[in-house]
Short mmCIF file of C-alpha atoms and ligand atoms in Angstrom, two decimals:
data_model
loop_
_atom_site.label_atom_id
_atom_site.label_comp_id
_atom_site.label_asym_id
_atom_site.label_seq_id
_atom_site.Cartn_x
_atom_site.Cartn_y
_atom_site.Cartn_z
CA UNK W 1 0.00 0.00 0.00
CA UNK W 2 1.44 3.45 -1.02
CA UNK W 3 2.07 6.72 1.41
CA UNK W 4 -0.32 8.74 -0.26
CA UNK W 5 -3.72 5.55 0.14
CA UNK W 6 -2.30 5.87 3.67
CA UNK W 7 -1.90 9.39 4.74
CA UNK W 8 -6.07 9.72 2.58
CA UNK W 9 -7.19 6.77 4.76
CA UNK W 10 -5.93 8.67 8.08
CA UNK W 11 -7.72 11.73 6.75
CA UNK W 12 -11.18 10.01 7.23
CA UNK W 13 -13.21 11.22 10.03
CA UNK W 14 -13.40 8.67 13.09
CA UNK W 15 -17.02 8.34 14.25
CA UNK W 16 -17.38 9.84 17.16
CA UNK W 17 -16.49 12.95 15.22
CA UNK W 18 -18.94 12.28 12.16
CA UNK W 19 -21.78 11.74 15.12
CA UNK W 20 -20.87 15.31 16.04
CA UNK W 21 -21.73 17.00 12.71
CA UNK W 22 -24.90 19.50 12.52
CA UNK W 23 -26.53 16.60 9.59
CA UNK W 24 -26.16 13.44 11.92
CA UNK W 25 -27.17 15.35 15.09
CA UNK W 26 -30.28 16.13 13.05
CA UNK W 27 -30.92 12.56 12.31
CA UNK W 28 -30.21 11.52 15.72
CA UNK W 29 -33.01 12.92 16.78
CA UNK W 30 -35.39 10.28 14.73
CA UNK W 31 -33.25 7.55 14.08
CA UNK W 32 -31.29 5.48 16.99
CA UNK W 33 -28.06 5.79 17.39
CA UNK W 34 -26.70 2.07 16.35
CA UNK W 35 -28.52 2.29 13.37
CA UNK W 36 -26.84 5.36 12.66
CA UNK W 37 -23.22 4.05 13.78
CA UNK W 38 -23.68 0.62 11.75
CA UNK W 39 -24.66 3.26 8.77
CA UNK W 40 -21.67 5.29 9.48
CA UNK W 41 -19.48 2.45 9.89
CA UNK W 42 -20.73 1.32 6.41
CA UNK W 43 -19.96 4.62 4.47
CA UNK W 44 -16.50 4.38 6.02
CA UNK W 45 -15.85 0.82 5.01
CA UNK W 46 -17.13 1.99 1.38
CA UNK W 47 -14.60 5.45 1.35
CA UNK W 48 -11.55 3.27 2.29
CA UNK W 49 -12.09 1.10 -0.65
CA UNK W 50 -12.47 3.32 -2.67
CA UNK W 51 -9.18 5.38 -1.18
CA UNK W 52 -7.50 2.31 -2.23
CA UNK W 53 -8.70 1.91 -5.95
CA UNK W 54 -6.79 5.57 -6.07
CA UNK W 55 -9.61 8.09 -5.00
CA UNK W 56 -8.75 10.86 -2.45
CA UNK W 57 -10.52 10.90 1.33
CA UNK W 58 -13.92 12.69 0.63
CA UNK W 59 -14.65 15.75 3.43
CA UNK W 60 -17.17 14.73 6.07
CA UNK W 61 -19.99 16.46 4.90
CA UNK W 62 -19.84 14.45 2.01
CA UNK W 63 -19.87 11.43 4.21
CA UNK W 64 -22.76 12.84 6.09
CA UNK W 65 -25.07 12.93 2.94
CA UNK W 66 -23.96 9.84 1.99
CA UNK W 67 -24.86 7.84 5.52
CA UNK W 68 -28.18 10.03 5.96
CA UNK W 69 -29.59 8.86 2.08
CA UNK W 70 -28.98 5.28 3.11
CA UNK W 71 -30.69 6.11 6.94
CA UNK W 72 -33.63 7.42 4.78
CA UNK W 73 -33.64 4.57 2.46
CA UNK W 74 -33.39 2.21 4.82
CA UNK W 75 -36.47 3.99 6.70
CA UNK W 76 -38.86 3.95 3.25
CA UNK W 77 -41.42 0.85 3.12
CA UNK W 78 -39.77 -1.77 0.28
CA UNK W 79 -43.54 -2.17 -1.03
CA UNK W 80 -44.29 1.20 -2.85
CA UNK W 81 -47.26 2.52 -4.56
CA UNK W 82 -46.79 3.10 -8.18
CA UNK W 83 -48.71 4.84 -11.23
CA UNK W 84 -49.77 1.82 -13.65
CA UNK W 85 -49.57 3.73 -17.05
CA UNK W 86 -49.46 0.76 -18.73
CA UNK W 87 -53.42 0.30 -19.70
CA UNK W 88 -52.66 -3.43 -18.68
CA UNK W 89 -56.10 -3.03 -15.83
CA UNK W 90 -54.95 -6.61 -14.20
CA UNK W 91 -51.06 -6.66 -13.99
CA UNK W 92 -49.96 -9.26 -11.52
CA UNK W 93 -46.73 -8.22 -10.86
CA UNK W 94 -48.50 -4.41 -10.52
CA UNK W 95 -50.56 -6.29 -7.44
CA UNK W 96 -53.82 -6.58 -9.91
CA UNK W 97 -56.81 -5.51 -8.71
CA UNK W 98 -56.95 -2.18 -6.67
CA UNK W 99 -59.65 -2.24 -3.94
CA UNK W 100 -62.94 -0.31 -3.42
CA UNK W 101 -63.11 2.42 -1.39
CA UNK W 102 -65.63 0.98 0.96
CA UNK W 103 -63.46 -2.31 1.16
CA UNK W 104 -60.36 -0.23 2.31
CA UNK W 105 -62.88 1.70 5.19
CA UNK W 106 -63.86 -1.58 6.22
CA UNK W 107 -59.96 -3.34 6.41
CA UNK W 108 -59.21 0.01 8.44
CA UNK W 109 -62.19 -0.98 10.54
CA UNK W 110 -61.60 -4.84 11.13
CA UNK W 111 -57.59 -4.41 11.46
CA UNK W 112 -57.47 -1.49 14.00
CA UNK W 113 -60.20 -3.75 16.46
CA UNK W 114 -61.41 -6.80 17.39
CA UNK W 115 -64.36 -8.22 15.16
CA UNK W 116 -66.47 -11.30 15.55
CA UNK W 117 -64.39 -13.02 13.17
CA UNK W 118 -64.73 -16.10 14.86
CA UNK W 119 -67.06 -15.48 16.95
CA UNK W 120 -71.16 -15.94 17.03
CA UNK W 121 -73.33 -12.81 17.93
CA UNK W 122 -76.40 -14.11 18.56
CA UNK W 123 -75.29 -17.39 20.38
CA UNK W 124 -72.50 -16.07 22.33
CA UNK W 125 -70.04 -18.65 20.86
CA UNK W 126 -67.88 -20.15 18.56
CA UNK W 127 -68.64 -19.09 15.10
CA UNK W 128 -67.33 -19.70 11.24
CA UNK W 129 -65.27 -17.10 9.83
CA UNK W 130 -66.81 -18.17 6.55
CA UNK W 131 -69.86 -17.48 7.48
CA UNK W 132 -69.41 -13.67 6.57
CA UNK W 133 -69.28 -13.68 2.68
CA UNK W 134 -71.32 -17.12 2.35
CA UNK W 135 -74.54 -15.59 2.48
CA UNK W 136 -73.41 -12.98 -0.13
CA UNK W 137 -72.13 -15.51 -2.46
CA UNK W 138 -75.09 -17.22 -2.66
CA UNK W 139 -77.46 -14.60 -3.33
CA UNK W 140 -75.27 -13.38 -5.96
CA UNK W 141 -73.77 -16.88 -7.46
CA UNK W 142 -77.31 -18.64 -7.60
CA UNK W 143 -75.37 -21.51 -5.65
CA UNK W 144 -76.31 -23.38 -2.66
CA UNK W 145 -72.87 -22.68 -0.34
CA UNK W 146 -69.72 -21.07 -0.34
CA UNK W 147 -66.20 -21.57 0.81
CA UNK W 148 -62.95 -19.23 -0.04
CA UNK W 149 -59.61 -19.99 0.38
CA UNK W 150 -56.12 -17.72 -0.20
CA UNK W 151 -56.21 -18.12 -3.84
CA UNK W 152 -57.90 -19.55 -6.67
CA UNK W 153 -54.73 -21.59 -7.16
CA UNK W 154 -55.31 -23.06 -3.62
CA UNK W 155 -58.95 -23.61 -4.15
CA UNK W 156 -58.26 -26.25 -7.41
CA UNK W 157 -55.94 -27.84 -5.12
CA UNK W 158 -58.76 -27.99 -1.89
CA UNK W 159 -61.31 -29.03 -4.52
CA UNK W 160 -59.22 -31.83 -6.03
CA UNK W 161 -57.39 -33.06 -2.88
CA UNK W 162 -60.60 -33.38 -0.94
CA UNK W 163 -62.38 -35.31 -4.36
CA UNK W 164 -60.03 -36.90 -6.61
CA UNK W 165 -57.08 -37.80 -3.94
CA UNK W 166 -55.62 -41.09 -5.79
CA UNK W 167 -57.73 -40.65 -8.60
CA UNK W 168 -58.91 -40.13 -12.10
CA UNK W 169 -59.84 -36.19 -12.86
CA UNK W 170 -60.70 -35.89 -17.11
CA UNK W 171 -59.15 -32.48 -18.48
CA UNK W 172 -59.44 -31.24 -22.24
CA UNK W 173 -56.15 -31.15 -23.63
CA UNK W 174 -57.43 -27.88 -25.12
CA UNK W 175 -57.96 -26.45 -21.48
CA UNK W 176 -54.22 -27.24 -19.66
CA UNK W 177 -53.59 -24.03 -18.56
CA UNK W 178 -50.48 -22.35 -17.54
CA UNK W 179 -51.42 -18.94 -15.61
CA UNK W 180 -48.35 -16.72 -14.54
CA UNK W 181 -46.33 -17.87 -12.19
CA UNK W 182 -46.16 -21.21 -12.89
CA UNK W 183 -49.32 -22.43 -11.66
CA UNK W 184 -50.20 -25.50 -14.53
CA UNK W 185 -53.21 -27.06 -14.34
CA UNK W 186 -51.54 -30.37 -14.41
CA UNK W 187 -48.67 -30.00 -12.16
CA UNK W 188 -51.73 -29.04 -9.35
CA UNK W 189 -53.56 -32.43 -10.02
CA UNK W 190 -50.25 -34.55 -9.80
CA UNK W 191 -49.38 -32.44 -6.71
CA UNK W 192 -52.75 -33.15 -5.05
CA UNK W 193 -52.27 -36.78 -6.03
CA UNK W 194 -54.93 -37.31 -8.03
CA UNK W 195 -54.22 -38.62 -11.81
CA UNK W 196 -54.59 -36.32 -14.92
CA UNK W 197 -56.80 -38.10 -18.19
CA UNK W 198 -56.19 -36.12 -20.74
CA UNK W 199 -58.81 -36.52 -23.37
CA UNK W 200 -59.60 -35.05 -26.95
CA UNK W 201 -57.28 -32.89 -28.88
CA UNK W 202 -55.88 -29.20 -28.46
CA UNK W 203 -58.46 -27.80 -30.91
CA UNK W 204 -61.32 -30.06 -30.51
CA UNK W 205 -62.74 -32.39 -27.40
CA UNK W 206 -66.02 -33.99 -28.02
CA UNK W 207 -68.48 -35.78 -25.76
CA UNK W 208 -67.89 -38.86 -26.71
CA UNK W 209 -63.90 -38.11 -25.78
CA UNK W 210 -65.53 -37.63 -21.93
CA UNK W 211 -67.72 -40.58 -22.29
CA UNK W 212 -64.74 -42.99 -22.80
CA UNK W 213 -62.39 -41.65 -20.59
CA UNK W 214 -64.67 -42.21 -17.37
CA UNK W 215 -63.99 -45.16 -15.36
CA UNK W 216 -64.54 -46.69 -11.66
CA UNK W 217 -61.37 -44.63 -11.13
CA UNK W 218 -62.50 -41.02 -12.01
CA UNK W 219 -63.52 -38.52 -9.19
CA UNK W 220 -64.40 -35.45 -11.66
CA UNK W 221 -64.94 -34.13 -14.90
CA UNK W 222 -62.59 -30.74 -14.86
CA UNK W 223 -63.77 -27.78 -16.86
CA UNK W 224 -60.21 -24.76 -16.78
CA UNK W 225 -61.47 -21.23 -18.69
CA UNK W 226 -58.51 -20.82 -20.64
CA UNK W 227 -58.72 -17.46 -19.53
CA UNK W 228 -54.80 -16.72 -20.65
CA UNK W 229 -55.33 -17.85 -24.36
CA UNK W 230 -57.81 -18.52 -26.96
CA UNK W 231 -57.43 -21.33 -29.34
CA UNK W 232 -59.01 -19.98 -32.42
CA UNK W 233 -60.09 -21.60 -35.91
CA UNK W 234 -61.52 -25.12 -36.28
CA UNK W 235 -61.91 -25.49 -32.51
CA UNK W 236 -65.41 -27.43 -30.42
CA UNK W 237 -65.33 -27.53 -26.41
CA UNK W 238 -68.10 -29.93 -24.53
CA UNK W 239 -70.49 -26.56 -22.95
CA UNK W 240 -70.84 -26.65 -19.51
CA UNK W 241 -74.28 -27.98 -19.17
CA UNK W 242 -73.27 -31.03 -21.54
CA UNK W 243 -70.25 -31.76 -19.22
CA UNK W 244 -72.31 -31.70 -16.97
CA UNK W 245 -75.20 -34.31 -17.91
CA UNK W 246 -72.16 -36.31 -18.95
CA UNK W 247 -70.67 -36.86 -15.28
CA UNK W 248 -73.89 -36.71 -13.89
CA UNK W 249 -74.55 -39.59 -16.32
CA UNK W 250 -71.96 -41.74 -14.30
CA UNK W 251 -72.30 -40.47 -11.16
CA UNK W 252 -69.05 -38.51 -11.31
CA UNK W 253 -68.23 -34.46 -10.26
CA UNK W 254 -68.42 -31.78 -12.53
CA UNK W 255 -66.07 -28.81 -11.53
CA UNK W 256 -65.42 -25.92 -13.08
CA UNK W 257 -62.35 -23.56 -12.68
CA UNK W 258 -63.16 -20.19 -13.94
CA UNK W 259 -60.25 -18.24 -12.95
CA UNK W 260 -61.46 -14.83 -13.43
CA UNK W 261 -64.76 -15.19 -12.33
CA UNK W 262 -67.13 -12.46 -13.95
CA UNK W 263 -70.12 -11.52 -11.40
CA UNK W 264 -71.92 -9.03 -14.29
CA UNK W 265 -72.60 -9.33 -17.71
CA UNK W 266 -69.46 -7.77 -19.59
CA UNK W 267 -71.50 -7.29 -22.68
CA UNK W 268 -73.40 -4.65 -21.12
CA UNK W 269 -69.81 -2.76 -21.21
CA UNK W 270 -69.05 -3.66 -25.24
CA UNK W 271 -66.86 -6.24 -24.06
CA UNK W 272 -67.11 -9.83 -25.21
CA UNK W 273 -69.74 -11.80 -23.15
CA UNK W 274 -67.38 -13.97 -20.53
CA UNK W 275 -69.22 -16.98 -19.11
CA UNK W 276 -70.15 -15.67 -15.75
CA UNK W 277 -70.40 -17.25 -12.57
CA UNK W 278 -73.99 -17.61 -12.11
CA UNK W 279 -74.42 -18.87 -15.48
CA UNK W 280 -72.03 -21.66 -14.95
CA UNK W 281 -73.59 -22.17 -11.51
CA UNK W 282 -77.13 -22.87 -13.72
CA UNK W 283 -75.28 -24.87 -15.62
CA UNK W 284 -75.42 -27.60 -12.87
CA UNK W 285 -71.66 -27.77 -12.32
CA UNK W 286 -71.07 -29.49 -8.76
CA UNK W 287 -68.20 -26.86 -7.51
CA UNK W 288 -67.54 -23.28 -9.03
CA UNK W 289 -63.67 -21.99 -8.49
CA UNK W 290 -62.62 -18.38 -9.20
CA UNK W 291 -60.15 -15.31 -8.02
CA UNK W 292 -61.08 -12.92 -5.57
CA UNK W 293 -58.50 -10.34 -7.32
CA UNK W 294 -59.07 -10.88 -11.32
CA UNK W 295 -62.70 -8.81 -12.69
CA UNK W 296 -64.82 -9.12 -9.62
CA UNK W 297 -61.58 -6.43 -8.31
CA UNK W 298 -61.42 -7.81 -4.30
CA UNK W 299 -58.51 -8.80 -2.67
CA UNK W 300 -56.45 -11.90 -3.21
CA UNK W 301 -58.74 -14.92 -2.68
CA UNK W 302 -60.02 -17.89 -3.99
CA UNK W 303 -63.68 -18.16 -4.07
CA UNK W 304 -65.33 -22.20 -4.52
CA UNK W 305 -69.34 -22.12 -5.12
CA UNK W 306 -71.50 -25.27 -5.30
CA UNK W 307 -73.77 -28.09 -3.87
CA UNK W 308 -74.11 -27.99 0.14
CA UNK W 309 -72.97 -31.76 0.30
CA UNK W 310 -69.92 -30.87 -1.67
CA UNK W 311 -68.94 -27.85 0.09
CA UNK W 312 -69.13 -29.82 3.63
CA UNK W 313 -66.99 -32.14 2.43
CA UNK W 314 -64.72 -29.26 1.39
CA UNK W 315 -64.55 -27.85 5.11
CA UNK W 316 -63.83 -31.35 6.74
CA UNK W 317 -60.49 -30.98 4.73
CA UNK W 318 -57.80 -30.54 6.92
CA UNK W 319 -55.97 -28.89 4.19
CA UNK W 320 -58.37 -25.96 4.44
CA UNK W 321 -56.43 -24.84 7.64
CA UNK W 322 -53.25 -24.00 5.80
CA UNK W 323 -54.94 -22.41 2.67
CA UNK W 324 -57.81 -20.39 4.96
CA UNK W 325 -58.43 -16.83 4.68
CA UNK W 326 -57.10 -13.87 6.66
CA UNK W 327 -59.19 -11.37 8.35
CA UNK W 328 -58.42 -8.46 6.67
CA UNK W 329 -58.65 -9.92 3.10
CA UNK W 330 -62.15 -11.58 4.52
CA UNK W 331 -63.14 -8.00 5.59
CA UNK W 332 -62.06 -6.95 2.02
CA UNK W 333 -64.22 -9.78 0.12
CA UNK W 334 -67.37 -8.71 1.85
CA UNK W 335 -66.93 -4.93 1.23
CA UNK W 336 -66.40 -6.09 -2.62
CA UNK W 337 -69.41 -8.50 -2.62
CA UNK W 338 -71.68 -6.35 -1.43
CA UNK W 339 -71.24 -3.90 -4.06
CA UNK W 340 -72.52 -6.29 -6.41
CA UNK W 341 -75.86 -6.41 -5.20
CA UNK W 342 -76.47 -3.11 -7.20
CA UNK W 343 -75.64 -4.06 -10.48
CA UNK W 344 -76.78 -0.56 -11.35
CA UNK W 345 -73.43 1.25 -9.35
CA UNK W 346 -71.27 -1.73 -8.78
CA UNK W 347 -69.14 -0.47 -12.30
CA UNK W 348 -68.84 3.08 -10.58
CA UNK W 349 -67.54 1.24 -7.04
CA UNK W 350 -65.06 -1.67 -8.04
CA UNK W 351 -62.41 0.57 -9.59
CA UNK W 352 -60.78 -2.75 -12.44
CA UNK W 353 -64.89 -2.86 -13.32
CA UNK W 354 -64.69 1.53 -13.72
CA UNK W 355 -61.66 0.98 -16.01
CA UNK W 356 -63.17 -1.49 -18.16
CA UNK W 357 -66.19 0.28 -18.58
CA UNK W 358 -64.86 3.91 -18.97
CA UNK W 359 -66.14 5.23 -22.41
CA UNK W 360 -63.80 5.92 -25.17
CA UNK W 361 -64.84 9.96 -24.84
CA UNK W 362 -63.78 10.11 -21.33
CA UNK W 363 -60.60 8.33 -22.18
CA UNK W 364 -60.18 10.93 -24.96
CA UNK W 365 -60.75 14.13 -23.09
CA UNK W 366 -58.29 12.32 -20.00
CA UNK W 367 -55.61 11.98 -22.29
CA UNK W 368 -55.92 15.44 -24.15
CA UNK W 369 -55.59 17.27 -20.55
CA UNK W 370 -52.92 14.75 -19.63
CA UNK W 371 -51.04 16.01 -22.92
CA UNK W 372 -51.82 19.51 -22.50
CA UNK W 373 -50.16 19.47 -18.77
CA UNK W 374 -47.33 18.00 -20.00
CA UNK W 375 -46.66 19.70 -22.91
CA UNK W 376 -45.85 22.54 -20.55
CA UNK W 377 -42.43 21.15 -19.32
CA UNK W 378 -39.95 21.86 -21.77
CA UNK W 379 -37.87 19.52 -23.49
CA UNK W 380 -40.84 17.08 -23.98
CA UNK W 381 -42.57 16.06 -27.13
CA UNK W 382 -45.76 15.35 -26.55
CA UNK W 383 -48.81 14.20 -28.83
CA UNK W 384 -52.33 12.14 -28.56
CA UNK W 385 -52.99 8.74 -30.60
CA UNK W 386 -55.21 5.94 -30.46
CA UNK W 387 -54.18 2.61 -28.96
CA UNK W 388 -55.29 -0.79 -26.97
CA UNK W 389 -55.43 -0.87 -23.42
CA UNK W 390 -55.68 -4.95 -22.23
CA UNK W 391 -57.33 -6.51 -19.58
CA UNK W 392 -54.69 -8.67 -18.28
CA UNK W 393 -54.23 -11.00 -15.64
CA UNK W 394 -55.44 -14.10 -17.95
CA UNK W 395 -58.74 -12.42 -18.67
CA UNK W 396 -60.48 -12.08 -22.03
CA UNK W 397 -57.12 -12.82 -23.42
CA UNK W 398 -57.21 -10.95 -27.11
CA UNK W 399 -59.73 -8.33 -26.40
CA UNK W 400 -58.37 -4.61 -27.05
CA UNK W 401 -59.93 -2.07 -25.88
CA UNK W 402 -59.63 0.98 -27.87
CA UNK W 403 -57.99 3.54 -25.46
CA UNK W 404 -56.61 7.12 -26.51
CA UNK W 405 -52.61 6.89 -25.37
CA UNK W 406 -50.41 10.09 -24.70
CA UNK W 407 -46.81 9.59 -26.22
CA UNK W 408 -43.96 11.46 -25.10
CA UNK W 409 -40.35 11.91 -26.48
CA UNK W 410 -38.05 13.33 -24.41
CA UNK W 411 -35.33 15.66 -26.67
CA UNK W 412 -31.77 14.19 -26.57
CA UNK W 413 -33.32 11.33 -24.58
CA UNK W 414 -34.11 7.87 -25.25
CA UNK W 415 -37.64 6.39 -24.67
CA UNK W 416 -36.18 3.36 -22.76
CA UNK W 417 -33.79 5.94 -20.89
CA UNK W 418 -37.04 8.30 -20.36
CA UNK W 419 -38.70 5.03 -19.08
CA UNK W 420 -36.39 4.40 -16.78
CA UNK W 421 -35.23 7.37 -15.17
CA UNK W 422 -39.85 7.70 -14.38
CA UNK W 423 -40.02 4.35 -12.73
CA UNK W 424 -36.91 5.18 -10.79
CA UNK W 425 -38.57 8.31 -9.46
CA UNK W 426 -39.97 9.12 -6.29
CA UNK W 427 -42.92 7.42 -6.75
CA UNK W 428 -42.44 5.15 -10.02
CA UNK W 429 -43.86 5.71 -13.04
CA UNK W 430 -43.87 2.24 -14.97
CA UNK W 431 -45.02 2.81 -18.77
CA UNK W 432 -44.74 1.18 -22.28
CA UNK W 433 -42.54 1.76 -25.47
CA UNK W 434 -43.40 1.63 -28.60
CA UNK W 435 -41.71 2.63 -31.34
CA UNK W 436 -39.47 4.69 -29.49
CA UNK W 437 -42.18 6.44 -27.57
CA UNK W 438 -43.06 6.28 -24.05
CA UNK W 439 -46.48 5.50 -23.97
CA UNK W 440 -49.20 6.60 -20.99
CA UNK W 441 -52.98 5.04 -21.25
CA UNK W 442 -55.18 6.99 -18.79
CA UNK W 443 -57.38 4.41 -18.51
CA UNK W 444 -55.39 2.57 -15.59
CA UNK W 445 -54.45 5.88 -13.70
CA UNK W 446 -56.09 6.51 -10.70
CA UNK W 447 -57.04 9.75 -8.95
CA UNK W 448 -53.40 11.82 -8.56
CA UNK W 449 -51.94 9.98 -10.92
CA UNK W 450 -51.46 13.00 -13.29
CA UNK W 451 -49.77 15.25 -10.49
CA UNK W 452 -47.33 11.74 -9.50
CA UNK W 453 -46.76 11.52 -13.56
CA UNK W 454 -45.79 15.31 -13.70
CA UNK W 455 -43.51 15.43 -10.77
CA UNK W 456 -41.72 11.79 -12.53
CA UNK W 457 -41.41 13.78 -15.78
CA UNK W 458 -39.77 16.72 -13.71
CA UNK W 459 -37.07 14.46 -11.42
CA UNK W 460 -36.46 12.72 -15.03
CA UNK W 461 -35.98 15.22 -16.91
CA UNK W 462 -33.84 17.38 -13.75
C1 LIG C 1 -55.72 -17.02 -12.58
C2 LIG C 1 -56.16 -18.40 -12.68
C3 LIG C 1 -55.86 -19.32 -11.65
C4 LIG C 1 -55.06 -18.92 -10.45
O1 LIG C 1 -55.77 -18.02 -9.67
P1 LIG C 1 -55.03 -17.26 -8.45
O2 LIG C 1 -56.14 -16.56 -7.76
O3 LIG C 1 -54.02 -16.36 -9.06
O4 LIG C 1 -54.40 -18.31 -7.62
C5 LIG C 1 -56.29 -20.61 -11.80
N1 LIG C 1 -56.99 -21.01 -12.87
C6 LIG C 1 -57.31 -20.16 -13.88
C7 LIG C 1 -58.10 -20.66 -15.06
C8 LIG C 1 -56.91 -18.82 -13.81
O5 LIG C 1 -57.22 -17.96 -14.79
#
């Protein structure tokens, strides 16, 4: 090691002296004091490597404003709002659905007391914490009882561990999903130990291909909504109500997993009709599974309809205690649900349902007063276009909605850069490119959004 990496690393500060300094005083006052000596002792450890890769000894209020951004870092919650400019309305990794406001008033309520989770009113005892929503679900499914679980993901596996546990379930070959995340329809049977049939071909299963397949060995018939893909062309599925009379036929289950399970008619919005829940509930199918977070826009959950005698065999599970629901997400679910039973305001309530409805003039006028504000900072190119916003979140997979987008090009900037430097701001920005233009679709911002997106644009552009 030379003289002069010596004589810089005796020139750092010693602790005790960096503690003294007007900035760390400051911070003392909020933060405790090991934190702020491991912190310290971190910057130091940083400075004397790089002293020895050649750089001088910085001065100590350098190392001040060094150790106080990492205190204030380190103080910041990891999990961060962010603006969704993507039009994508369910985007997993963006959390999917955001809640009501009358669902977030009522987590406030249940979290910050004690409820009767558990707990029955009128009896003065124990009571079912399912007992909530089932009412709810009923009324609006059309089905006899209820049961929810974590996720819909955990509700496939209650439904076929509890029926088909060492044996036979039928699938389409047309309907082995793969949703995000790895979650394959057949890797859940296997895993619940119950053996996959696969019958028919990827285009086209016909009754007959369900009539053959069942067996002394089959538990269920298993309906999956390929809710992630469409197969289109020379293509026939078995309907619901023929599955149906088919296991029914032969004494077997019918179950149907609908992932992204629609409560209100979608056509009413100019949106292809998706098979709702009720209607496969008519159908006659035996158990119903669906998301609590896809289009009915609740909280994570995983929501199983169907016969009473099925359902109670459901609960007996002792599975169901691993995958069962938490309070707050129950208090969330009901708040949800019971804005469904006014179909007439339930698309003005459940903000995904608000987005998906929003009318192509309202998108318009949103995204020529997004423009117009940020045409005003200079440097930026900015200028109005039609475009797609999707669904997402394997739901109506290729359905566009026509959306107006706002495109901005940043002068002596790249789009990806631009892109970047806005969903590294202070509350991220996260957009789409095309064609190298950052794109913003109004239709998934949410009230605020446009100040958050102008103060990005600012730090990005500072
Ligand atoms: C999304 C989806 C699932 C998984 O639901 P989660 O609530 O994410 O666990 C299962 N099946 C289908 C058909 C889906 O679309």
């Amino acid at each position: 090691m030379s003289q002069i990496h010596n004589s810089q690393l005796r020139a750092l500060p010693s602790i005790s002296r960096l503690l003294n300094t007007p900035e760390i005083r400051g911070v003392l006052e909020r933060v405790h004091q090991e934190a702020v000596v491991r912190t310290l002792q971190e910057v130091l450890s940083r400075a004397r490597d790089r002293i020895r890769k050649g750089a001088m000894a910085p001065a100590m209020p350098e190392l001040a404003v060094e150790a106080i951004a990492i205190i204030l870092e380190a103080g910041q919650p990891r999990m961060r709002r962010v603006v969704n400019a993507t039009g994508v309305i369910l985007n997993t990794n963006l959390g999917r659905s955001v809640l009501a406001a009358s669902a977030v008033a009522q987590v406030a309520e249940i979290a910050t007391a004690y409820s009767n989770l558990e707990y029955d009113l009128q009896e003065g005892q124990r009571g079912s914490r399912y007992e909530h929503v089932d009412e709810l679900l009923v009324r609006l499914t059309g089905a006899e009882a209820s049961l929810v679980v974590n996720n819909n993901a955990a509700a496939v596996l209650l439904v076929v561990d509890t029926f088909a546990r060492d044996r036979e379930v039928v699938v389409s070959r047309g309907q082995l999903v793969e949703i995000g995340g790895s979650f394959r329809i057949p890797e859940v049977l296997t895993a619940s130990g119950a053996r996959l049939v696969e019958v028919g071909t990827t285009n086209k299963t016909h009754a007959a291909d369900y009539e053959r397949a069942i067996s002394d060995q089959t538990a269920m018939l298993l309906r999956c909504h390929t809710s992630n893909y469409r197969i289109l062309g020379f293509t026939s599925e078995v309907s619901p109500r023929d599955m149906v009379s088919i296991a029914h036929a032969r004494g077997v289950l019918a179950v149907e997993d609908l992932g992204s399970g629609v409560l209100v008619d979608l056509g009413a919005y100019g949106l292809p009709a998706e098979p709702t829940v009720q209607a496969t509930v008519a159908a006659g199918m035996d158990l119903v599974t669906f998301s609590g977070d896809k289009l009915l826009g609740g909280p994570q959950a995983g929501i199983i309809v169907g016969t009473q005698e099925c359902i109670s065999r459901l609960k007996k599970n002792p599975l169901l205690r691993a995958l069962r629901l938490d309070k707050l997400t129950l208090a969330a679910l009901e708040a949800t649900l019971r804005l469904y039973r006014d179909p007439s305001s339930v698309h003005r309530e459940v903000p995904i349902l608000e987005m998906l409805s929003r009318p192509l003039s309202v998108l318009e006028q949103e995204a020529v007063d997004l423009a117009a504000r940020i045409s005003s900072i200079s440097g930026l190119v900015v200028s109005v276009r039609p475009g797609t916003s999707q669904v997402g979140g394997g739901s109506l997979p290729a359905t566009d909605l026509p959306t107006v987008l706002v495109a901005v090009g940043a002068e002596g900037v790249s789009a990806q850069a631009l892109c970047d430097r806005l969903r590294a701001g202070s509350v991220p920005v996260i957009a789409r490119i095309e064609r190298e233009l950052l794109l913003i679709d109004p239709r998934t911002l949410l009230p605020g959004d446009v100040e958050r997106i102008m103060t990005a644009l600012a730090e990005a552009l500072r």
